[in-house]
Amino acid sequence: MTVTDPAVRPADDAPAPRRRGAGLLARTLLAAAGGGAMYLAFPGWDLAVLAVLGPATLSVATRGVRFRTGLWLGLVQGLCFFLPLLSWTGIYVGSFPWYALSVAEALYLAVLGGTLAVTARLRAWWLWAAALWVGQEALRGRWPLGGFPWGRLGFSQAEGPFTALAAYGGVPLVSFGVALTGTLLAAACLALARAWRDSDDAARRAGSLRAAAVLVVGTLAVPVVGTVARWPLAGGSLTEGGPTRTVAVVQGNVPRAGLDFNEQRRAVLDNHVGETQALAAQVARGEVAQPDLVIWPENSSDIDPYLNSDAAAAIDRAARAIDAPILVGAVVSGPGRFLSNTAIVWDPETGPGETYVKRHPVPLAEYVPARSFFRFFSDKVDLVRADFRAGTEVGTLDMAGATVGDVICFEVAYDGLVHDTVVGGATMLVVQTNNATFGFSDESPQQLAMGRLRAVEAGRSVVMASTSGISAVIAPDGSLVRSSGLFTPATFVEDIAQRDGTTLATRLGAWPEAALTALGLGAFLLVVVSGVRRRRAGSTSASSDVGGAGHTRRGRA
């Protein structure tokens, strides 16, 4: 007896069974090429259109294979993507941390490859596949140790037809748009291949061509929708949308790149003081406008100004010279044996005031969980001499009548941390960062792209302040107004509107990501449950047949 579950039907383009291993090499090469294409889509190469080829190639490669083969193909694509994308993680600490992180991230794509292989038998598989891409990114950005969301498809789209989707569903919706375009492209190619195979059957060939035409239209429709979605959004003006504040961004630079950055902490502080005093001299000469507030980067004072009077006096001199509050990025002792990565509002008259403590310290960089375990793999963990403690308060700070929403360094990659600051009343966003430990790598432009997506997502201007670059001023549409080079001093002064409107993405929060994740997971579970039912039904049928045969034999005996 054959049992068929009507909820799970073969797709029209489901491939015929093939001899095992016949196409594994070709599939592997296809998955690898997709990983390379995704890497080229990210900053450094900036070929954003190639991002769709990742989902497209993995979808094609995993059709008609088993779950375990899908795991392999996803792993291959993940390694070919993450190894070059995250190469900056090994610049000064050796290859092992780079390889370990890349492999860990690639394992998520491995699981994705397995689930794509399973759901390929469903109708409209291209929709479930795109949702599963979002689900994979959601898990990767949360687990383990708070996750590491670097390399999400959406972060490759700082400009282009998908960018505006961030205002409606955040970075997850941008990722979904990219993935859906890729899976529709894959489906269209498979339909054309089926039409080629059916060239001797006119009716079947015509049906395949019609399906291909519809899928091509769908492939083009997604970026068209993204382009149209841009029209009602905020434009590229920094000064429209609310009362303005004059904001200065100071990039003081570091004496040299590398892990000994902390050993240069007095020189770094002096650099930022000196740049701020030079800016004050320009203001006095009438060359630039008097700023209402000044933004310094993360680690601009790695000397605790609460404990070190010299550091406090230096910051005081800078604040009094510029006659405006400065947002200082400082390393502060405490609580207890811990350190705190802290942003301090330093007033020219009253000194230190409101603070924000980084809520997501970076594992193995700012704190080391299970230190003895990780030391077994690399003694570089001991470069983290004291662990940083996570803050608990949202980074909204009052500065000269502006509510600054602050996130520190890698926090810009985490949807929830940015969302909280906007919901908390931020009228502009600030990203304080220190990129000195990553040299002249692609880490800085990759992080800048995240800031650009956040501007669109929140409908806010974004200021990025880095010790060594790239510092930038970003308009609410994600366009770059000002940006600095790497390892060079820089100062910007811009009038920035303080906005209080909310985008749909801000109002919805994590719901679009949750809905898309549930959609993909539901499709996967449907196939799994249907398969279990078929096996049980088949087993029951076989048992009945055996029992009946046995009864007949006994009767004949």
Short mmCIF file of C-alpha atoms in Angstrom, two decimals, residues 68-489:
data_model
loop_
_atom_site.label_atom_id
_atom_site.label_comp_id
_atom_site.label_asym_id
_atom_site.label_seq_id
_atom_site.Cartn_x
_atom_site.Cartn_y
_atom_site.Cartn_z
CA ARG A 68 23.54 14.75 5.04
CA THR A 69 24.69 15.74 1.55
CA GLY A 70 22.96 19.07 2.04
CA LEU A 71 24.98 19.48 5.25
CA TRP A 72 28.19 19.03 3.28
CA LEU A 73 27.19 21.46 0.54
CA GLY A 74 26.15 24.11 3.07
CA LEU A 75 29.43 23.68 4.93
CA VAL A 76 31.41 24.16 1.71
CA GLN A 77 29.53 27.33 0.88
CA GLY A 78 29.93 28.60 4.43
CA LEU A 79 33.70 28.04 4.47
CA CYS A 80 34.16 29.69 1.07
CA PHE A 81 32.22 32.66 2.38
CA PHE A 82 33.33 33.13 5.97
CA LEU A 83 37.03 32.33 5.60
CA PRO A 84 37.74 35.35 3.39
CA LEU A 85 35.05 37.54 4.98
CA LEU A 86 36.46 37.14 8.51
CA SER A 87 40.16 37.11 7.62
CA TRP A 88 40.61 40.31 9.64
CA THR A 89 40.02 38.36 12.86
CA GLY A 90 43.42 36.70 12.50
CA ILE A 91 45.60 39.67 11.60
CA TYR A 92 47.31 40.04 14.97
CA VAL A 93 46.29 36.91 16.87
CA GLY A 94 47.24 34.20 14.40
CA SER A 95 45.27 31.87 12.17
CA PHE A 96 43.60 29.65 14.74
CA PRO A 97 40.96 32.15 16.00
CA TRP A 98 40.19 33.08 12.39
CA TYR A 99 39.75 29.44 11.33
CA ALA A 100 37.79 28.53 14.45
CA LEU A 101 35.32 31.40 14.06
CA SER A 102 34.92 30.79 10.33
CA VAL A 103 34.22 27.10 10.83
CA ALA A 104 31.77 27.83 13.64
CA GLU A 105 29.88 30.29 11.43
CA ALA A 106 29.98 27.91 8.46
CA LEU A 107 28.27 25.20 10.53
CA TYR A 108 25.10 27.29 10.47
CA LEU A 109 25.15 27.26 6.68
CA ALA A 110 25.73 23.52 6.86
CA VAL A 111 22.48 23.09 8.78
CA LEU A 112 20.81 25.42 6.31
CA GLY A 113 22.02 23.24 3.43
CA GLY A 114 20.51 20.18 5.07
CA THR A 115 17.15 21.87 5.60
CA LEU A 116 17.11 23.14 2.02
CA ALA A 117 17.63 19.58 0.79
CA VAL A 118 14.67 18.43 2.87
CA THR A 119 12.27 21.24 1.89
CA ALA A 120 13.16 21.07 -1.81
CA ARG A 121 10.33 18.56 -2.28
CA LEU A 122 7.68 21.12 -1.34
CA ARG A 123 5.66 23.25 -3.69
CA ALA A 124 6.88 26.88 -3.66
CA TRP A 125 10.14 25.63 -2.15
CA TRP A 126 11.81 28.87 -3.12
CA LEU A 127 9.69 30.74 -0.56
CA TRP A 128 10.48 28.36 2.30
CA ALA A 129 14.16 28.38 1.32
CA ALA A 130 14.36 32.18 1.57
CA ALA A 131 12.64 32.08 4.97
CA LEU A 132 15.14 29.45 6.16
CA TRP A 133 18.00 31.82 5.28
CA VAL A 134 16.50 34.36 7.67
CA GLY A 135 16.06 31.68 10.33
CA GLN A 136 19.69 30.64 10.04
CA GLU A 137 20.82 34.24 10.47
CA ALA A 138 18.50 34.70 13.45
CA LEU A 139 20.00 31.70 15.25
CA ARG A 140 23.57 32.59 14.31
CA GLY A 141 23.11 36.09 15.70
CA ARG A 142 21.97 34.82 19.10
CA TRP A 143 23.71 31.57 19.98
CA PRO A 144 26.12 30.68 21.49
CA LEU A 145 27.48 33.41 23.78
CA GLY A 146 25.07 35.96 22.35
CA GLY A 147 25.82 35.02 18.74
CA PHE A 148 27.85 36.66 15.99
CA PRO A 149 25.65 38.14 13.23
CA TRP A 150 28.48 39.25 10.94
CA GLY A 151 27.95 38.32 7.30
CA ARG A 152 24.15 38.50 7.18
CA LEU A 153 22.95 38.87 3.60
CA GLY A 154 21.33 42.20 4.46
CA PHE A 155 24.64 43.70 5.53
CA SER A 156 25.91 43.42 1.94
CA GLN A 157 23.17 45.80 0.76
CA ALA A 158 24.23 49.21 2.10
CA GLU A 159 23.06 50.63 -1.20
CA GLY A 160 20.97 49.13 -3.94
CA PRO A 161 17.42 47.99 -4.67
CA PHE A 162 17.05 46.01 -1.43
CA THR A 163 18.26 48.70 0.99
CA ALA A 164 14.90 50.38 1.58
CA LEU A 165 13.39 47.12 2.86
CA ALA A 166 15.27 47.79 6.10
CA ALA A 167 12.76 50.53 6.95
CA TYR A 168 9.89 48.04 6.79
CA GLY A 169 11.29 44.91 8.41
CA GLY A 170 14.83 45.67 9.46
CA VAL A 171 17.92 43.80 8.31
CA PRO A 172 16.02 40.46 8.35
CA LEU A 173 13.66 41.69 5.63
CA VAL A 174 16.63 42.85 3.54
CA SER A 175 18.17 39.40 3.91
CA PHE A 176 14.85 37.83 2.95
CA GLY A 177 14.61 40.01 -0.15
CA VAL A 178 18.11 39.00 -1.26
CA ALA A 179 17.49 35.33 -0.50
CA LEU A 180 14.08 35.28 -2.21
CA THR A 181 15.52 36.84 -5.34
CA GLY A 182 18.23 34.17 -5.32
CA THR A 183 15.87 31.23 -4.79
CA LEU A 184 13.46 32.51 -7.45
CA LEU A 185 16.41 32.81 -9.82
CA ALA A 186 17.35 29.23 -9.01
CA ALA A 187 13.78 28.06 -9.63
CA ALA A 188 13.71 29.88 -12.98
CA CYS A 189 16.96 28.24 -14.05
CA LEU A 190 15.67 24.82 -13.04
CA ALA A 191 12.46 25.41 -15.02
CA LEU A 192 14.50 26.34 -18.09
CA ALA A 193 16.61 23.22 -17.66
CA ARG A 194 13.43 21.15 -17.46
CA ALA A 195 12.18 22.78 -20.67
CA TRP A 196 15.46 21.78 -22.35
CA ARG A 197 15.07 18.19 -21.17
CA ASP A 198 11.46 18.13 -22.38
CA SER A 199 12.28 19.42 -25.88
CA ASP A 200 10.72 16.30 -27.45
CA ASP A 201 7.40 16.84 -25.65
CA ALA A 202 5.84 20.08 -26.87
CA ALA A 203 3.18 20.28 -24.17
CA ARG A 204 5.58 19.67 -21.29
CA ARG A 205 8.13 22.04 -22.77
CA ALA A 206 5.53 24.81 -23.10
CA GLY A 207 4.48 24.33 -19.48
CA SER A 208 8.08 24.53 -18.30
CA LEU A 209 8.68 27.70 -20.29
CA ARG A 210 5.56 29.31 -18.84
CA ALA A 211 6.73 28.42 -15.33
CA ALA A 212 10.18 29.84 -16.10
CA ALA A 213 8.66 33.09 -17.36
CA VAL A 214 6.59 33.51 -14.19
CA LEU A 215 9.64 32.82 -12.03
CA VAL A 216 11.77 35.32 -13.96
CA VAL A 217 9.08 37.95 -13.38
CA GLY A 218 9.14 37.09 -9.68
CA THR A 219 12.92 37.34 -9.60
CA LEU A 220 12.78 40.84 -11.03
CA ALA A 221 9.77 41.88 -8.95
CA VAL A 222 11.55 41.66 -5.58
CA PRO A 223 14.20 44.33 -6.30
CA VAL A 224 11.57 46.43 -8.07
CA VAL A 225 9.43 46.37 -4.92
CA GLY A 226 12.50 47.35 -2.91
CA THR A 227 13.17 50.26 -5.23
CA VAL A 228 9.59 51.51 -5.07
CA ALA A 229 9.62 51.14 -1.26
CA ARG A 230 12.29 53.83 -1.07
CA TRP A 231 10.01 56.63 -2.31
CA PRO A 232 8.09 57.44 0.91
CA LEU A 233 11.20 57.21 3.12
CA ALA A 234 13.47 59.92 4.48
CA GLY A 235 15.87 61.32 1.93
CA GLY A 236 19.54 62.16 2.02
CA SER A 237 19.25 65.44 3.89
CA LEU A 238 20.87 65.67 7.31
CA THR A 239 18.95 68.78 8.29
CA GLU A 240 15.33 67.91 7.42
CA GLY A 241 12.94 66.19 9.81
CA GLY A 242 13.45 68.02 13.08
CA PRO A 243 15.39 70.66 14.98
CA THR A 244 19.11 70.51 14.24
CA ARG A 245 22.14 70.19 16.47
CA THR A 246 25.67 70.87 15.28
CA VAL A 247 27.65 67.69 15.81
CA ALA A 248 31.42 67.32 15.67
CA VAL A 249 33.10 63.93 15.13
CA VAL A 250 36.73 63.57 16.20
CA GLN A 251 39.00 60.78 14.97
CA GLY A 252 42.28 61.24 16.82
CA ASN A 253 44.11 58.26 15.28
CA VAL A 254 46.56 55.92 17.03
CA PRO A 255 50.36 55.86 16.90
CA ARG A 256 50.30 52.43 15.24
CA ALA A 257 47.92 49.56 14.57
CA GLY A 258 47.97 46.28 16.41
CA LEU A 259 47.19 44.51 19.65
CA ASP A 260 49.48 46.82 21.62
CA PHE A 261 46.87 49.55 21.14
CA ASN A 262 46.19 49.55 24.90
CA GLU A 263 49.86 50.22 25.57
CA GLN A 264 49.50 53.46 23.60
CA ARG A 265 46.54 54.66 25.62
CA ARG A 266 48.01 57.97 26.76
CA ALA A 267 49.08 58.85 23.24
CA VAL A 268 45.59 58.00 21.96
CA LEU A 269 43.93 60.21 24.57
CA ASP A 270 46.33 63.04 23.79
CA ASN A 271 45.57 62.67 20.07
CA HIS A 272 41.85 63.18 20.68
CA VAL A 273 42.46 66.08 23.04
CA GLY A 274 44.77 67.69 20.48
CA GLU A 275 42.31 67.23 17.59
CA THR A 276 39.52 68.72 19.69
CA GLN A 277 41.67 71.72 20.64
CA ALA A 278 42.57 72.20 16.98
CA LEU A 279 38.86 72.13 16.15
CA ALA A 280 38.27 74.78 18.83
CA ALA A 281 40.89 76.97 17.16
CA GLN A 282 39.06 76.58 13.84
CA VAL A 283 35.81 77.58 15.53
CA ALA A 284 37.51 80.64 17.00
CA ARG A 285 38.74 81.66 13.55
CA GLY A 286 35.24 81.25 12.12
CA GLU A 287 36.27 78.42 9.80
CA VAL A 288 33.70 75.96 11.13
CA ALA A 289 30.51 76.24 13.18
CA GLN A 290 30.49 75.99 16.94
CA PRO A 291 29.40 72.42 17.75
CA ASP A 292 26.64 71.70 20.24
CA LEU A 293 28.12 68.31 21.04
CA VAL A 294 31.28 66.35 20.22
CA ILE A 295 31.62 62.59 19.64
CA TRP A 296 34.83 60.77 20.49
CA PRO A 297 35.26 57.06 19.66
CA GLU A 298 35.47 53.93 21.74
CA ASN A 299 38.79 53.64 23.61
CA SER A 300 39.55 57.32 23.17
CA SER A 301 40.48 57.21 26.87
CA ASP A 302 41.67 53.79 27.94
CA ILE A 303 42.87 55.47 31.10
CA ASP A 304 40.05 55.52 33.64
CA PRO A 305 39.29 59.25 34.06
CA TYR A 306 37.45 58.56 37.32
CA LEU A 307 40.67 57.25 38.87
CA ASN A 308 43.37 59.10 36.94
CA SER A 309 43.37 62.85 37.54
CA ASP A 310 45.70 63.52 34.60
CA ALA A 311 43.30 61.84 32.18
CA ALA A 312 40.36 63.73 33.67
CA ALA A 313 42.24 67.03 33.40
CA ALA A 314 43.08 66.35 29.74
CA ILE A 315 39.44 65.68 28.88
CA ASP A 316 38.42 68.76 30.84
CA ARG A 317 40.82 70.89 28.78
CA ALA A 318 39.34 69.58 25.55
CA ALA A 319 35.74 70.11 26.70
CA ARG A 320 36.42 73.65 27.90
CA ALA A 321 38.31 74.50 24.71
CA ILE A 322 35.46 73.37 22.46
CA ASP A 323 32.81 74.63 24.93
CA ALA A 324 30.55 71.64 24.32
CA PRO A 325 29.88 68.26 25.96
CA ILE A 326 32.03 65.42 24.67
CA LEU A 327 30.94 61.80 24.47
CA VAL A 328 34.11 60.04 25.63
CA GLY A 329 34.74 56.34 25.06
CA ALA A 330 36.54 55.15 28.19
CA VAL A 331 37.67 51.95 29.88
CA VAL A 332 36.46 52.22 33.45
CA SER A 333 37.49 50.04 36.40
CA GLY A 334 34.71 48.09 38.07
CA PRO A 335 32.41 46.77 39.13
CA GLY A 336 34.68 44.68 41.33
CA ARG A 337 37.42 42.91 39.41
CA PHE A 338 35.76 43.71 36.08
CA LEU A 339 36.18 46.54 33.60
CA SER A 340 33.44 48.48 31.83
CA ASN A 341 33.50 49.71 28.23
CA THR A 342 31.83 53.04 28.97
CA ALA A 343 30.60 56.09 27.12
CA ILE A 344 30.71 59.19 29.34
CA VAL A 345 29.02 62.52 28.65
CA TRP A 346 31.71 65.00 29.74
CA ASP A 347 30.38 68.51 30.29
CA PRO A 348 32.78 71.49 29.97
CA GLU A 349 31.52 72.89 33.31
CA THR A 350 30.39 69.95 35.43
CA GLY A 351 32.64 67.18 34.11
CA PRO A 352 31.48 63.56 33.82
CA GLY A 353 27.74 62.96 33.77
CA GLU A 354 25.47 60.36 32.13
CA THR A 355 27.03 57.07 31.05
CA TYR A 356 26.33 54.06 28.85
CA VAL A 357 28.10 50.74 29.46
CA LYS A 358 28.45 48.39 26.52
CA ARG A 359 25.78 45.72 26.85
CA HIS A 360 27.35 43.10 24.59
CA PRO A 361 31.07 42.65 25.33
CA VAL A 362 32.72 40.49 22.69
CA PRO A 363 33.48 36.92 23.85
CA LEU A 364 37.19 36.02 23.69
CA ALA A 365 38.06 39.66 23.00
CA GLU A 366 36.56 41.62 25.91
CA TYR A 367 35.93 38.68 28.21
CA VAL A 368 36.93 35.02 28.20
CA PRO A 369 34.35 32.45 29.28
CA ALA A 370 35.86 29.14 30.43
CA ARG A 371 39.34 30.61 30.17
CA SER A 372 41.20 27.36 30.91
CA PHE A 373 39.27 25.57 28.16
CA PHE A 374 40.00 28.17 25.49
CA ARG A 375 43.62 28.51 26.61
CA PHE A 376 44.07 24.88 25.53
CA PHE A 377 43.55 26.05 21.94
CA SER A 378 45.36 29.40 22.07
CA ASP A 379 47.31 31.29 24.69
CA LYS A 380 46.14 34.54 23.02
CA VAL A 381 43.15 34.49 25.37
CA ASP A 382 45.50 35.72 28.11
CA LEU A 383 45.85 39.00 26.21
CA VAL A 384 42.46 39.71 27.80
CA ARG A 385 43.89 40.35 31.25
CA ALA A 386 40.62 41.46 32.86
CA ASP A 387 37.07 40.66 31.77
CA PHE A 388 34.60 43.34 30.81
CA ARG A 389 31.20 43.29 32.49
CA ALA A 390 28.08 43.85 30.39
CA GLY A 391 25.96 46.92 31.04
CA THR A 392 22.22 46.70 31.60
CA GLU A 393 20.88 50.13 30.58
CA VAL A 394 19.88 51.25 27.07
CA GLY A 395 22.35 53.75 25.59
CA THR A 396 20.19 56.87 25.38
CA LEU A 397 22.11 59.92 26.59
CA ASP A 398 21.09 63.58 26.82
CA MET A 399 23.61 65.86 25.13
CA ALA A 400 22.83 69.53 24.51
CA GLY A 401 19.16 68.89 23.91
CA ALA A 402 19.75 65.85 21.68
CA THR A 403 18.95 62.31 22.80
CA VAL A 404 21.91 60.36 21.49
CA GLY A 405 21.35 56.63 20.99
CA ASP A 406 24.74 55.07 21.54
CA VAL A 407 25.96 51.59 20.59
CA ILE A 408 29.58 50.58 20.92
CA CYS A 409 31.56 48.84 18.18
CA PHE A 410 30.19 45.38 17.29
CA GLU A 411 26.87 46.21 18.96
CA VAL A 412 25.82 47.84 15.67
CA ALA A 413 25.46 44.31 14.25
CA TYR A 414 22.79 43.31 16.80
CA ASP A 415 19.23 44.26 15.89
CA GLY A 416 17.88 44.34 19.42
CA LEU A 417 20.55 46.64 20.82
CA VAL A 418 20.00 49.24 18.11
CA HIS A 419 16.22 48.89 18.26
CA ASP A 420 16.21 49.52 22.02
CA THR A 421 17.98 52.85 21.63
CA VAL A 422 15.49 54.10 19.05
CA VAL A 423 12.49 52.96 21.10
CA GLY A 424 14.17 54.60 24.10
CA GLY A 425 13.88 57.98 22.41
CA ALA A 426 17.11 58.41 20.42
CA THR A 427 16.86 61.25 17.94
CA MET A 428 20.16 60.30 16.29
CA LEU A 429 22.35 57.21 16.47
CA VAL A 430 26.02 57.10 17.39
CA VAL A 431 28.40 54.18 16.88
CA GLN A 432 31.61 54.51 18.88
CA THR A 433 34.21 52.07 17.66
CA ASN A 434 37.89 51.20 17.72
CA ASN A 435 39.19 49.48 14.61
CA ALA A 436 42.91 49.85 15.34
CA THR A 437 43.27 46.15 16.14
CA PHE A 438 42.13 45.15 12.64
CA GLY A 439 44.67 47.10 10.60
CA PHE A 440 43.96 48.04 7.00
CA SER A 441 41.42 45.24 6.58
CA ASP A 442 37.82 45.09 5.38
CA GLU A 443 36.49 45.10 8.96
CA SER A 444 36.02 48.87 8.98
CA PRO A 445 34.05 49.12 5.71
CA GLN A 446 31.99 46.07 6.73
CA GLN A 447 31.05 47.81 9.96
CA LEU A 448 30.32 51.04 8.11
CA ALA A 449 27.85 49.17 5.91
CA MET A 450 26.00 48.06 9.04
CA GLY A 451 25.73 51.67 10.17
CA ARG A 452 24.27 52.62 6.80
CA LEU A 453 21.59 49.91 7.06
CA ARG A 454 20.78 51.05 10.60
CA ALA A 455 20.18 54.59 9.36
CA VAL A 456 17.53 53.34 6.93
CA GLU A 457 16.06 50.91 9.43
CA ALA A 458 15.57 53.59 12.10
CA GLY A 459 15.02 56.63 9.87
CA ARG A 460 17.79 58.41 11.76
CA SER A 461 21.10 60.00 10.91
CA VAL A 462 24.02 57.94 12.16
CA VAL A 463 27.39 59.19 13.36
CA MET A 464 30.26 56.70 13.46
CA ALA A 465 33.34 57.73 15.43
CA SER A 466 36.45 55.56 15.23
CA THR A 467 39.86 55.92 16.79
CA SER A 468 41.58 55.15 13.50
CA GLY A 469 38.83 54.98 10.85
CA ILE A 470 36.41 54.75 9.26
CA SER A 471 34.52 57.61 10.95
CA ALA A 472 31.45 58.80 9.08
CA VAL A 473 28.27 60.84 9.02
CA ILE A 474 25.36 58.94 7.43
CA ALA A 475 22.05 60.41 6.28
CA PRO A 476 18.72 58.69 7.08
CA ASP A 477 18.59 57.12 3.62
CA GLY A 478 21.90 55.38 4.26
CA SER A 479 23.97 57.64 2.04
CA LEU A 480 27.44 58.72 3.15
CA VAL A 481 27.72 62.45 3.78
CA ARG A 482 31.24 62.44 5.25
CA SER A 483 33.78 59.68 5.83
CA SER A 484 37.42 59.44 6.84
CA GLY A 485 40.31 57.29 5.75
CA LEU A 486 42.06 54.68 7.85
CA PHE A 487 44.81 55.62 10.29
CA THR A 488 44.63 59.33 9.76
CA PRO A 489 43.30 62.15 12.00
#
